[in-house]
Coordinates of C-alpha atoms in Angstrom, one line a residue:
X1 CA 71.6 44.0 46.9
X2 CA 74.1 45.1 50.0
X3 CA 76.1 42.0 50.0
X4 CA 76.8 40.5 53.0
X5 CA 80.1 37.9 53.0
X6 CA 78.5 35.2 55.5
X7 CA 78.5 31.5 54.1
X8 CA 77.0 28.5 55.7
X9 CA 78.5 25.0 55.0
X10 CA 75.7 22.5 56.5
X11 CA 77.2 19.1 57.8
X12 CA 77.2 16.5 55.2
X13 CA 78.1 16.8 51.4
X14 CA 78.8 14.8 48.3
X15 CA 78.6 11.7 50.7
X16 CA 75.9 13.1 52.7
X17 CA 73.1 10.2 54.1
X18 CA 69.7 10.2 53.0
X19 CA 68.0 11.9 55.7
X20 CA 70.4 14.9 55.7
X21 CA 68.6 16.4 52.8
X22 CA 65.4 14.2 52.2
X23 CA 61.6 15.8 51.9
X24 CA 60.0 14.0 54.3
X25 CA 56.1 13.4 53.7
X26 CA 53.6 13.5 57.2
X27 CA 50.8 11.2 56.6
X28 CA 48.0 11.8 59.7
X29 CA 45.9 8.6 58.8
X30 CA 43.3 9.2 59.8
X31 CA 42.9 11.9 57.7
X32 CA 44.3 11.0 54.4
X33 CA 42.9 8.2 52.8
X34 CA 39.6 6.0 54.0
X35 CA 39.8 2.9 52.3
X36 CA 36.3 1.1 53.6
X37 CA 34.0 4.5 53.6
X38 CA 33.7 4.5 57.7
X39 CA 34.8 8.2 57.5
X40 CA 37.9 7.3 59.1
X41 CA 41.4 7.0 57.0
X42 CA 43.4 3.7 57.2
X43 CA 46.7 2.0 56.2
X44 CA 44.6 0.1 53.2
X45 CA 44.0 3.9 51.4
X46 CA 47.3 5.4 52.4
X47 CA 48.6 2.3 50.6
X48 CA 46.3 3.2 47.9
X49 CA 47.3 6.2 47.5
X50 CA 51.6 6.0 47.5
X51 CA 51.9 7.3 44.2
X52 CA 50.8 10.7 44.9
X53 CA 53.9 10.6 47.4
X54 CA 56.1 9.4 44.0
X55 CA 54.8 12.0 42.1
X56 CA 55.1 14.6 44.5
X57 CA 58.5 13.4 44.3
X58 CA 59.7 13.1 48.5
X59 CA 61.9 10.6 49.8
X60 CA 60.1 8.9 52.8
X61 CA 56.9 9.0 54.6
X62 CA 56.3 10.0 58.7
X63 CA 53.2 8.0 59.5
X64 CA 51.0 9.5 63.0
X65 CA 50.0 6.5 65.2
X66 CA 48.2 3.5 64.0
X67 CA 48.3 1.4 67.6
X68 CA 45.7 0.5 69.7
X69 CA 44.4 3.1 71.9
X70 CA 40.8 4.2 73.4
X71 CA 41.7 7.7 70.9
X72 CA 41.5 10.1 74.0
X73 CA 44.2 12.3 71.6
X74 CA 44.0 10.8 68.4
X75 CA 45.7 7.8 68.6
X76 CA 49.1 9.4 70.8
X77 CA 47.4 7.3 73.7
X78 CA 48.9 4.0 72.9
X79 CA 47.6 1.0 74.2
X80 CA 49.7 -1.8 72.5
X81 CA 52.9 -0.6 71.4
X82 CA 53.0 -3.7 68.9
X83 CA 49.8 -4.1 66.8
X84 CA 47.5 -1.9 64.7
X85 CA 44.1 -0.5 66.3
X86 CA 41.4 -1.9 64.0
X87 CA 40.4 1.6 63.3
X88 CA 43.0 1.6 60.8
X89 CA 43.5 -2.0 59.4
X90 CA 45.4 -5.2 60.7
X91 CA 49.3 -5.7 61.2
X92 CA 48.8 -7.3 57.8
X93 CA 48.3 -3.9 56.1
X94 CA 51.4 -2.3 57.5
X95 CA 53.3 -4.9 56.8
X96 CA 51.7 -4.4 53.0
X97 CA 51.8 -0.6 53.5
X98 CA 56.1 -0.5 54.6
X99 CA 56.6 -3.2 51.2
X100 CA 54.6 -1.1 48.8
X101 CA 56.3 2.2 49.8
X102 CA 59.3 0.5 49.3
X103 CA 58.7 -0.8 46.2
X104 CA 58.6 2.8 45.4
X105 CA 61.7 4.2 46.8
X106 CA 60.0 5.8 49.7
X107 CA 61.3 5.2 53.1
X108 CA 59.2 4.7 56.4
X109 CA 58.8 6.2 59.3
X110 CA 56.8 5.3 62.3
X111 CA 55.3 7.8 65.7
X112 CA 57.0 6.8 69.0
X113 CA 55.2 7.8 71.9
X114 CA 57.2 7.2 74.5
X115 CA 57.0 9.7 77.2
X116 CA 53.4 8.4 78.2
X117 CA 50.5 5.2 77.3
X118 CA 47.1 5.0 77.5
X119 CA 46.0 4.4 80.7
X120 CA 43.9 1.7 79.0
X121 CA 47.6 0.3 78.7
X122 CA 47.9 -3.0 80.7
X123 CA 50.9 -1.4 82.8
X124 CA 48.6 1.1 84.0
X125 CA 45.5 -0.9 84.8
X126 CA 47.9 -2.9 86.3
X127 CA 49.5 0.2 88.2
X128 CA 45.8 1.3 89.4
X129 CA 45.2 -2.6 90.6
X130 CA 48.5 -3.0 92.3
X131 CA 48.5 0.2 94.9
X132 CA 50.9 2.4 96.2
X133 CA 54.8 1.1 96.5
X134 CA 54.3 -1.5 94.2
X135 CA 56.7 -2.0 90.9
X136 CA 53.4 -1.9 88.8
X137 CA 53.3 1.8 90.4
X138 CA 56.9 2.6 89.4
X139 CA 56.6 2.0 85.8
X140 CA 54.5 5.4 86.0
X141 CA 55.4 8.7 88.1
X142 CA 52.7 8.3 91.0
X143 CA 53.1 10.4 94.0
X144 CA 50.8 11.1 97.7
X145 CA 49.6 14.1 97.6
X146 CA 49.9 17.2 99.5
X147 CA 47.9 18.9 102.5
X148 CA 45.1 17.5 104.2
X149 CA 44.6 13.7 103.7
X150 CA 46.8 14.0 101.1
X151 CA 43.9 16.0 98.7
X152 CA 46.0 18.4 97.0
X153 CA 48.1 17.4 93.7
X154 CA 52.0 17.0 94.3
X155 CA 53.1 19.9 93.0
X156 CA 51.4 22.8 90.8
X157 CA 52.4 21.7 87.5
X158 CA 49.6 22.2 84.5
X159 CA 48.8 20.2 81.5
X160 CA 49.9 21.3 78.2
X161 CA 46.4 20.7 76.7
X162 CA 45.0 22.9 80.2
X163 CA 43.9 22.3 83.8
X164 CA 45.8 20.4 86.3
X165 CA 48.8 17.9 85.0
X166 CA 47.8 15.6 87.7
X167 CA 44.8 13.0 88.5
X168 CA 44.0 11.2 91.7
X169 CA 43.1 8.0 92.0
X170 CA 40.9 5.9 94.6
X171 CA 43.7 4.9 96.7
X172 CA 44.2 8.6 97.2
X173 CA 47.6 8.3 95.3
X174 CA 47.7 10.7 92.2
X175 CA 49.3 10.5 88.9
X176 CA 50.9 12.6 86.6
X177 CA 49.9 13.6 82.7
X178 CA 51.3 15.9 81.4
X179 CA 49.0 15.9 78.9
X180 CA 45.3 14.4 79.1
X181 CA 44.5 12.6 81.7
X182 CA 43.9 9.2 79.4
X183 CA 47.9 9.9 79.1
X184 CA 49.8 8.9 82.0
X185 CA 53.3 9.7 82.2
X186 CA 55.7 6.4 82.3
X187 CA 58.8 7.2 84.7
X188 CA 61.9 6.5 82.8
X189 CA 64.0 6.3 85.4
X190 CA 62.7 2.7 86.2
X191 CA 65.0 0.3 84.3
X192 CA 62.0 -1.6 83.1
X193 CA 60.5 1.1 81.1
X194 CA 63.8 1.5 79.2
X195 CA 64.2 -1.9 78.2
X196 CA 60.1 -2.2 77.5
X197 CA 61.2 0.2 74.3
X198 CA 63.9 -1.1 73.1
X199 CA 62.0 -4.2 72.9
X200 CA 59.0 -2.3 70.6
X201 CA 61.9 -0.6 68.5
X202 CA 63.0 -4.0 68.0
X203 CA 59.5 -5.2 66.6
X204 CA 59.4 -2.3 63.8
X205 CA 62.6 -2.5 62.8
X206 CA 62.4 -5.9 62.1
X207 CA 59.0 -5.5 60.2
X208 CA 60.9 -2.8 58.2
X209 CA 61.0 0.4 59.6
X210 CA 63.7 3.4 58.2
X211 CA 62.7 5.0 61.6
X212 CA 60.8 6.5 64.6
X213 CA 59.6 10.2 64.6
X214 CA 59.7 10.4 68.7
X215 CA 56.6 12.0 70.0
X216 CA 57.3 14.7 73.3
X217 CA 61.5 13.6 72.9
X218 CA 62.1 16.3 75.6
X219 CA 59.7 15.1 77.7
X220 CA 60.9 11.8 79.4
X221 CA 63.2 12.8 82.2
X222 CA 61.7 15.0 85.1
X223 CA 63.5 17.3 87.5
X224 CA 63.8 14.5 90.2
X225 CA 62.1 16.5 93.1
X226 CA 59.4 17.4 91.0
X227 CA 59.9 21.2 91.8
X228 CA 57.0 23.9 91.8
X229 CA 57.1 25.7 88.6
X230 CA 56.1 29.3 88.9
X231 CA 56.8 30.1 85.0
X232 CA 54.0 29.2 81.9
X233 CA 53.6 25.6 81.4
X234 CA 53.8 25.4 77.4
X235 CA 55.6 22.7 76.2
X236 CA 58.1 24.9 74.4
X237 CA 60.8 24.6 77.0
X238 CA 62.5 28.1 77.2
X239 CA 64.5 30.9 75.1
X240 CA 68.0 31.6 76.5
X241 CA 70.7 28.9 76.9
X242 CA 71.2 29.9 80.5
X243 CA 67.7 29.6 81.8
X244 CA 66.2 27.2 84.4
X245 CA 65.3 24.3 82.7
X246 CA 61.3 23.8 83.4
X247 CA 61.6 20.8 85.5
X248 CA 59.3 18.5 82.8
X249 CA 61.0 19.7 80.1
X250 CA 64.2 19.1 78.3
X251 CA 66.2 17.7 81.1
X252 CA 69.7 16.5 80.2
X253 CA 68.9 13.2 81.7
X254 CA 67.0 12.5 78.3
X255 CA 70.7 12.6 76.4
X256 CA 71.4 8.3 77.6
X257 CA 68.2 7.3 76.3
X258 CA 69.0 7.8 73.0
X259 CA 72.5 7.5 72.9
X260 CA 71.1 4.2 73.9
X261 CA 68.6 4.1 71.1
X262 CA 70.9 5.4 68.1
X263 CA 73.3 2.2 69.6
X264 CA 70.5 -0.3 68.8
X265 CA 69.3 0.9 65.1
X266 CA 73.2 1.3 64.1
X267 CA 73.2 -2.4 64.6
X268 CA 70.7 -2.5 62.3
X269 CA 72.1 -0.6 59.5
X270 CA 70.7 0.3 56.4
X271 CA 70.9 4.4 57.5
X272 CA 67.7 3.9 60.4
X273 CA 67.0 7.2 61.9
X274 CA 65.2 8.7 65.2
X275 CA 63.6 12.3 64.3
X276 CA 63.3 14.4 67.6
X277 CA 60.1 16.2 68.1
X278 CA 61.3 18.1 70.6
X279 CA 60.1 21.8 71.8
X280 CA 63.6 23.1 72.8
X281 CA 64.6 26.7 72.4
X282 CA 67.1 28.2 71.7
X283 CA 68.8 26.3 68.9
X284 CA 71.8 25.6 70.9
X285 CA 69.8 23.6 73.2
X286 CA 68.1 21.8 70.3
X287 CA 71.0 20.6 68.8
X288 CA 72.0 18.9 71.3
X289 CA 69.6 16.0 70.2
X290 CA 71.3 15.9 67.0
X291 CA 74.9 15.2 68.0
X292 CA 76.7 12.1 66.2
X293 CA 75.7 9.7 69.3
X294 CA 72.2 10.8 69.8
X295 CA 69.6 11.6 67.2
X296 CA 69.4 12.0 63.5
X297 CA 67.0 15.5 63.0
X298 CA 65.2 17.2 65.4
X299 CA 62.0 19.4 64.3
X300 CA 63.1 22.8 63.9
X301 CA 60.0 24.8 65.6
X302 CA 61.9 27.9 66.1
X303 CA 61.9 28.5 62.2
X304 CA 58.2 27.5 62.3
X305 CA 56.7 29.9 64.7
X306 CA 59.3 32.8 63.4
X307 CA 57.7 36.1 62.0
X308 CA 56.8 36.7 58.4
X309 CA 60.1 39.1 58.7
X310 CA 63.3 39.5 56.8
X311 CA 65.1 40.1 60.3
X312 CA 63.0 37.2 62.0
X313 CA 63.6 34.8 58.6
X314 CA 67.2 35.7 58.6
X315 CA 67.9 35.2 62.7
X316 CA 65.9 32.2 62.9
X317 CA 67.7 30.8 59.8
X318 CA 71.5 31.6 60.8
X319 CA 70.9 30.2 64.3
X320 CA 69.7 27.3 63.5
X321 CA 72.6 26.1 60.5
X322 CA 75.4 27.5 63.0
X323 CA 73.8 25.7 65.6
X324 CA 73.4 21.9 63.7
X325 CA 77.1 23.1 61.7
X326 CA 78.7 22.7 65.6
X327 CA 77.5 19.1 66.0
X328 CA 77.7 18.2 62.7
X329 CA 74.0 17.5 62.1
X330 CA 71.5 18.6 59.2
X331 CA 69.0 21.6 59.8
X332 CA 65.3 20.3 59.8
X333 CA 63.4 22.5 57.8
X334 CA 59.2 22.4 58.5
X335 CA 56.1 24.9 58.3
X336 CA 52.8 22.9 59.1
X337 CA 52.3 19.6 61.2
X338 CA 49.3 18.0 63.0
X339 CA 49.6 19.8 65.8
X340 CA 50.2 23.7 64.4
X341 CA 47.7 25.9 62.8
X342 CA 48.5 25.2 58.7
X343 CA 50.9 27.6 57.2
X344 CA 48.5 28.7 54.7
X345 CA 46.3 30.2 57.5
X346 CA 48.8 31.0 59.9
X347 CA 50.7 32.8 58.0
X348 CA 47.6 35.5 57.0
X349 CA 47.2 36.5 60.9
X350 CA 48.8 40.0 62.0
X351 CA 52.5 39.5 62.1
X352 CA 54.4 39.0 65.6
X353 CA 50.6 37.0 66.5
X354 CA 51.4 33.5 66.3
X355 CA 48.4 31.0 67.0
X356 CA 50.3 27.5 67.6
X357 CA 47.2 25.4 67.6
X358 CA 43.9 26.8 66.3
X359 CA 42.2 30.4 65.4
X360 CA 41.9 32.1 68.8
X361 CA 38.5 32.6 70.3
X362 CA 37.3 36.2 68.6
X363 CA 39.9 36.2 66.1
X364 CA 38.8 37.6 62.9
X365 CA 38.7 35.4 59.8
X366 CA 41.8 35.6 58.3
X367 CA 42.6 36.8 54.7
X368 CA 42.7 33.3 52.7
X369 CA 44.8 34.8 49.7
X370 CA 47.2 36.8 51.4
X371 CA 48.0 33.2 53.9
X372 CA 48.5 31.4 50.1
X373 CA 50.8 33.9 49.1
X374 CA 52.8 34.0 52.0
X375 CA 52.6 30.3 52.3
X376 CA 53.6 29.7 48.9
X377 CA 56.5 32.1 49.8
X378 CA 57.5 30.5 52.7
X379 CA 57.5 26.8 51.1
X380 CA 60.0 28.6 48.3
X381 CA 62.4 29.6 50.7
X382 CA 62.5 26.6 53.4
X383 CA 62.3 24.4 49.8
X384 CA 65.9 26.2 49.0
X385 CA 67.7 26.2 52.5
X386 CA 70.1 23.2 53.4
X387 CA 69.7 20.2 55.3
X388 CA 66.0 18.1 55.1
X389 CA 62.3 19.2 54.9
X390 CA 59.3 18.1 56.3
X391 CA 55.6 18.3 54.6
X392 CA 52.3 18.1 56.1
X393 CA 50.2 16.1 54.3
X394 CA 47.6 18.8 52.0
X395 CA 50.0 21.5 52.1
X396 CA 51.3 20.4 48.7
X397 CA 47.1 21.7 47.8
X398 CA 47.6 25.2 49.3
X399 CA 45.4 23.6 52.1
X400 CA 44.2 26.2 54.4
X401 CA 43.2 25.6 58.5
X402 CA 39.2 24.9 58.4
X403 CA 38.5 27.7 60.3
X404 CA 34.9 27.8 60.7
X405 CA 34.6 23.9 62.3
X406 CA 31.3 23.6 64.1
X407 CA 32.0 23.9 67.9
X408 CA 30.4 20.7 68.4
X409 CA 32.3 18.5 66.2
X410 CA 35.6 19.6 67.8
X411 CA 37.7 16.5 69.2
X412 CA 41.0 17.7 70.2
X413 CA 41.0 17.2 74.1
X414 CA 42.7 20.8 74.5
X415 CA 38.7 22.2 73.7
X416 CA 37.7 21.0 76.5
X417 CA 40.5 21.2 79.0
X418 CA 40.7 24.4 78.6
X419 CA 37.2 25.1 79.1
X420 CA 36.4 26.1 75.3
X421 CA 38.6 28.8 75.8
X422 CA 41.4 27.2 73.0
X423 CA 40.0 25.5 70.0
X424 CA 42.5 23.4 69.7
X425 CA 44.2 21.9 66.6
X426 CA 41.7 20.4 65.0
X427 CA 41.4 22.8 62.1
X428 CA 45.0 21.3 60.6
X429 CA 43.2 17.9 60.6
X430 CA 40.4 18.0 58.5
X431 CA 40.2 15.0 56.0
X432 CA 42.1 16.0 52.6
X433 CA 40.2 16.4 49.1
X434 CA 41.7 14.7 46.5
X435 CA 38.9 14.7 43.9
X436 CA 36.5 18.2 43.8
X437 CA 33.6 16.0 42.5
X438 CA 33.7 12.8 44.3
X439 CA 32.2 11.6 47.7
X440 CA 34.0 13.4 50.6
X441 CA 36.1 14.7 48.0
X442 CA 37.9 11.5 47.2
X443 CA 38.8 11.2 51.0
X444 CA 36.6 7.8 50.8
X445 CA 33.9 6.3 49.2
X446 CA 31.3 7.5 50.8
X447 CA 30.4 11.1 52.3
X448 CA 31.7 9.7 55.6
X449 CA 34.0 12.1 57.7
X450 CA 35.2 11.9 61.0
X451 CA 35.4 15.6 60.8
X452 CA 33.4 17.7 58.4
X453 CA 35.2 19.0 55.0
X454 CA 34.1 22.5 54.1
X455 CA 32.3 23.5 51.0
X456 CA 35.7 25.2 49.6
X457 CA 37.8 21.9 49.8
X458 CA 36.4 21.6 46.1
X459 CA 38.7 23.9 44.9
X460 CA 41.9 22.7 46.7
X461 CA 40.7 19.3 45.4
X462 CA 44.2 17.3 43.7
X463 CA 42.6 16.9 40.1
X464 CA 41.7 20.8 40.1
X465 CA 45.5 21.1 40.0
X466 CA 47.1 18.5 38.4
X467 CA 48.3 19.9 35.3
X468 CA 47.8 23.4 35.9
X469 CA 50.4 25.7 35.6
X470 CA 50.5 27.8 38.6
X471 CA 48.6 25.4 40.7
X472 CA 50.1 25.2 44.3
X473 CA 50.6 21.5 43.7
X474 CA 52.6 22.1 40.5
X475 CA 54.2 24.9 42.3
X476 CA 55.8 21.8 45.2
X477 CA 56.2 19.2 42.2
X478 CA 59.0 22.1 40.3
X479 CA 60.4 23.4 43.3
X480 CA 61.3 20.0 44.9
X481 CA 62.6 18.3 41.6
X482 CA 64.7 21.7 41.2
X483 CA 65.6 20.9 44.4
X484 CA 66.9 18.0 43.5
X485 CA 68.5 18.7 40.4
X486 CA 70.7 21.2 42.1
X487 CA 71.1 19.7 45.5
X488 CA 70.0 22.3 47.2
X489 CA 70.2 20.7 50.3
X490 CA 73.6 20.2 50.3
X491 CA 74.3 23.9 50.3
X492 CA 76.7 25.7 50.8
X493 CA 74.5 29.0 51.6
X494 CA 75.7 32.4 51.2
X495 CA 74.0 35.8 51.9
X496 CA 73.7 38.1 49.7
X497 CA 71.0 40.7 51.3
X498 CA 69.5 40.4 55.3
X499 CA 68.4 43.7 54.8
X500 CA 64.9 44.7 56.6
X501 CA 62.7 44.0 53.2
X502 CA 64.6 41.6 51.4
X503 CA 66.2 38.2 52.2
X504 CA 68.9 36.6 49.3
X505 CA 71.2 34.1 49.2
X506 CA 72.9 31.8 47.2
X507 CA 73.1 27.7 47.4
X508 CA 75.5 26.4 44.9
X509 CA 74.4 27.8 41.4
X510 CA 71.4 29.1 42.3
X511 CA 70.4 32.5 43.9
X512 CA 67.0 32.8 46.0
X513 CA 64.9 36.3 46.8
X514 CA 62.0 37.0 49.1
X515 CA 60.4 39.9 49.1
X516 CA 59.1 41.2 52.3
X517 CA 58.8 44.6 51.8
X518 CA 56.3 46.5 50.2
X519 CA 57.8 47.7 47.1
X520 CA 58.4 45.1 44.3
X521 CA 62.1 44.9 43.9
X522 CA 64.3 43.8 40.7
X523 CA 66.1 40.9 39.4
X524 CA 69.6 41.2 38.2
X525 CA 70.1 42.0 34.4
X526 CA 69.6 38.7 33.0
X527 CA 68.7 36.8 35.4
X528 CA 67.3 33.1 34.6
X529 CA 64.2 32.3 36.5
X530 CA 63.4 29.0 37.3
X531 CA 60.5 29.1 39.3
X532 CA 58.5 31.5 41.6
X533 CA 55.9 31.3 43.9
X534 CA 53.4 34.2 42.5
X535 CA 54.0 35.6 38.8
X536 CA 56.5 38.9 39.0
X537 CA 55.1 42.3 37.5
X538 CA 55.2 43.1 34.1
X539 CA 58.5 44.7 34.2
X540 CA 60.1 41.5 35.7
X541 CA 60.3 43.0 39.0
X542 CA 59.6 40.6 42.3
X543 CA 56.3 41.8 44.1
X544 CA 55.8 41.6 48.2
X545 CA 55.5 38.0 49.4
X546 CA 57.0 36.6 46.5
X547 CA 60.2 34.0 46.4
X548 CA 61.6 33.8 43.1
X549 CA 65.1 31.4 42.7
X550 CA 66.8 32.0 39.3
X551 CA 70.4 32.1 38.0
X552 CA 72.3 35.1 37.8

C-alpha cells in the first residue's frame, strides 16, 4: 500500500454525546408499516414494528411528516404543526409510538418543515382572505408583480420541483414557493413566524422528542431584494466558498434562527438535537450549521452524490472531517434518503452520471447486481468512517429504486411540474417487503399499496434474509455491531492508500480497504478479516467493488 501519513481526529471522543457517532434509522411512514390495511403506513405499524430497529441494532429513529396536510408533497405541506393527519393515526399513537421506542433505547426524531406550510394552513387562508399589506400577508413572502398590471411574477426565480417559483393570486398579488405551489414560503423575517416555531418545538419536546430533522434548513432567509437569478435553480446552493450565494439559498441570515433554536432545547437537556438538511456546498459552508451554538449534524450530501472513485471517495471524505474537525462537530455520514435515487440503483449508473431524484427519461435499466455490490461496498466504507450515519429505511434489504413504476401511478409533484420530463423521486418510496409470502409483502394486511410493489420485492423480502449468511441484512446487522464494538466512530482515521484504485485507512485497531480498480488486490500476510461486503477470491485477494475491514 503507498502509505500516506495523514490522520483525522473527529471532534468528540471517549466522552463524545450520542448523536456524534449514533446510526440513525429514516422511517418514511407512509411507506413502512400499514397497520389497518388502507395501503397507507401509519404510526400504529411503525410501532409494531420497533424491534426490527433493535435488532438492526441503530440508536434512534428520523420519522418523515405525520401532520396534517392536503399531501400535495407527501406530507412536507403541513397544515397543523401540532396534531397527527388521520392518515397516519391520532396524537395518541405518537405519543405510544415516542414511549415504546424508548422502552427500547431508541431515540426520536421528528421532520420540521419550517421554511414553508400548506397553503391549506390557516395563516395562509388567512393571508389570501386578508389582502395586500395586511400582517396576515407578512407571515408569507407576497409581492406585486411586474410589467403590465402587475402580470408578470416578481422576479425569475424557478421551483426546485420545475416551472415558475411563484403563483398569483386573485387580488393580483403573487406568492412565492419555492417548491409546489400547495407550499408557500413563510417569511422569516417577520417576528411572528419566529416565535410561531418555537412554540411547535415546544409542543414535541414536551411530548418527548430527542429532536427535529429540519426540512430545507438553508432555505429560510431570502436575499432581501429578491434579486434575479441568472444561474440553475437546484436547491444545492453552490461549489466554491467564494461564490454568490443564490439569493434563496443558504443566506447567513439563517445562522440566528438556530442559534436561537439550540438555546431553547439546551434548556431542555437530556442531549436534544437539530439535524440540518441543508443542500450547502462546499463543506466549509456546510459546517457552518454545525458550530457549537448552532446545530448538531448537518446531512452530508457532498459524500452522497460523490463518484464511485477512489480520488472522488478520498476528496469528498477529507473535506468533509477537516471541515466538521474546525468547528468541532461530527461528520454526518448518509447514502440513500426519500428524496435521492436508492444507493443500490444509483450506484449501478455510468460513473460521473448522478441521477439525484429518479431514473432519467431514456435511461437504460441499470445493472441490478453490479448497484448491490457497489452499494454493499459503499455501506462498508461510510459504516467505518467517524462521526454518525444515517439509514434509509429498506437499504438494510439491499433495496433497489423501483425503476419500472407505471407512469400513471407516479405522485411526486416534480412529474408533473416538470412536464413528465423528471420522474421524480418516487422510485425510493415504494412500500417495503418484509415478508416474501404475505399480502403486500408484509407491508400490511391486505394487498393495499399506495404505490405498487414490484414482483422482485419477494426476494428482498426481511424473512428471505434473516439468518442467512451473506444476506445484505446480515451483512448491516455485523458491520454496525462491529461498529460498535470498536467504536469506529470515534476514530481517529489514518490513510494508508488514496491511490487511484484503492482507498485504506485505519480507525483505531481496525484497517478498512475498497477496491475500486479492476484488478483484485491482496491483504496483508495474516491479516484477520472481520467482515466484507462480497466473498474475496480464492486466494484471499479483495476483488473490485469490494470493502473488506480486518486486522492487520
Amino acid at each position: 500500500m503507498n502509505t500516506d501519513a495523514t490522520q483525522q481526529q473527529p471532534a468528540g471522543g471517549p466522552a463524545a454525546r450520542w448523536w456524534t457517532e449514533a446510526v440513525i434509522y429514516q422511517i418514511y411512514p407512509r411507506s413502512f408499516a400499514d397497520s389497518n390495511g388502507d395501503g397507507v403506513g401509519d404510526l400504529p405499524g411503525i410501532t409494531s414494528r420497533l424491534g426490527h430497529l433493535t435488532e438492526l441494532d441503530v440508536d434512534a429513529v428520523w420519522l418523515s411528516p405525520f401532520y396534517p396536510s392536503p399531501q400535495a408533497d407527501a406530507g412536507y405541506d403541513v397544515a397543523d404543526y401540532r396534531d397527527v393527519d388521520p392518515l397516519f393515526g391520532t396524537l395518541a399513537d405518537a405519543d405510544k409510538m415516542i414511549a415504546e421506542a424508548k422502552s427500547r433505547g431508541l431515540r426520536v426524531i421528528v421532520d420540521l418543515v419550517p421554511n414553508h406550510t400548506s397553503s391549506a394552513h390557516r395563516w395562509f387562508q388567512a393571508a389570501l382572505a386578508a389582502g395586500p399589506g395586511s400582517p396576515e400577508r407578512q407571515r408569507y413572502v407576497f409581492r406585486d408583480g411586474k410589467g403590465a398590471q402587475g402580470a408578470e411574477p416578481p422576479n425569475d426565480w424557478q421551483s426546485v420541483f420545475g416551472g415558475p417559483a411563484w403563483t398569483r393570486v386573485p387580488d393580483g398579488q403573487w406568492y412565492l414557493h419555492l417548491f409546489d405551489t400547495g407550499q408557500p414560503d413563510l417569511n422569516w423575517d417577520n417576528p411572528e413566524v419566529r416565535a410561531e416555531f418555537l412554540d411547535i418545538l415546544r409542543f414535541w419536546l414536551d411530548r418527548g422528542v430527542d429532536g427535529f430533522r429540519v426540512d430545507v434548513a438553508h432555505g429560510l432567509i431570502k436575499q432581501a431584494d429578491l434579486a434575479d437569478w441568472q444561474e440553475p435553480h437546484e436547491i444545492l446552493s453552490g461549489q466554491e466558498v467564494d461564490r454568490p450565494r443564490p439569493p434563496m439559498w443558504d443566506q447567513d441570515g439563517v445562522h440566528e434562527i438556530y442559534r436561537e433554536w439550540r438555546r431553547l432545547l439546551d434548556s431542555y437537556g437530556g442531549d436534544r438535537i437539530l439535524v440540518a438538511e441543508a443542500w450547502v456546498e462546499p463543506a466549509e459552508r456546510l459546517a457552518n450549521y454545525v458550530r457549537p451554538d448552532e446545530m448538531h449534524q448537518a446531512f452530508n450530501f457532498e459524500y452522497l452524490l460523490a463518484a464511485w472513485t477512489a480520488p472522488a471517495q478520498y476528496a469528498v471524505i477529507t473535506r468533509s472531517l477537516e471541515a466538521t474537525d474546525a468547528v468541532a462537530a461530527p461528520t454526518t455520514w448518509v447514502l440513500s434518503n426519500h428524496d435521492v435515487i436508492r444507493h443500490a440503483t444509483r450506484l449501478a449508473l455510468p460513473i460521473g452520471a448522478p441521477r439525484p431524484n429518479g431514473i432519467g427519461i431514456g435511461d437504460p435499466q441499470p445493472d441490478a447486481a453490479l448497484g448491490l455490490r457497489r452499494a454493499r461496498a459503499a455501506t462498508l466504507l461510510m459504516l467505518a468512517l467517524p462521526g454518525s450515519a444515517y439509514l434509509y429505511q429498506g437499504e438494510e434489504l439491499g433495496l433497489p429504486e423501483h425503476t419500472t413504476l407505471p407512469d400513471e401511478a407516479r405522485q411526486d409533484p416534480t412529474w408533473d411540474r416538470s412536464d413528465h420530463t423528471q420522474r421524480g423521486r418516487d422510485g425510493c418510496r415504494v412500500p417495503i417487503p418484509w415478508e416474501a409470502d404475505a399480502p403486500s409483502y408484509g407491508f400490511g394486511p391486505t394487498d393495499a399499496s399506495w404505490l405498487p410493489q414490484p414482483p422482485l420485492w419477494a426476494e428482498y423480502a426481511l424473512d428471505r434474509q434473516r439468518g442467512v449468511p451473506g444476506s445484505t441484512y446480515e451483512l448491516y446487522r455485523t458491520a454496525l455491531r462491529l461498529r460498535r464494538e470498536h467504536g469506529l466512530a470515534r476514530g481517529p482515521l489514518s490513510w494508508l492508500s488514496s491511490g487511484d484504485e484503492v482507498l485504506a485507512f485505519t480507525n483505531g485497531a481496525l484497517t478498512v480497504l475498497t477496491n475500486f480498480g479492476e484488478a483484485s488486490v491482496p491483504l496483508p500476510d495474516g491479516a484477520e478479516v472481520l467482515v466484507t461486503s462480497a466473498p474475496l477470491d480464492d486466494d484471499g485477494r479483495v476483488p473490485t467493488d469490494v470493502t473488506v475491514w480486518f486486522r492487520a
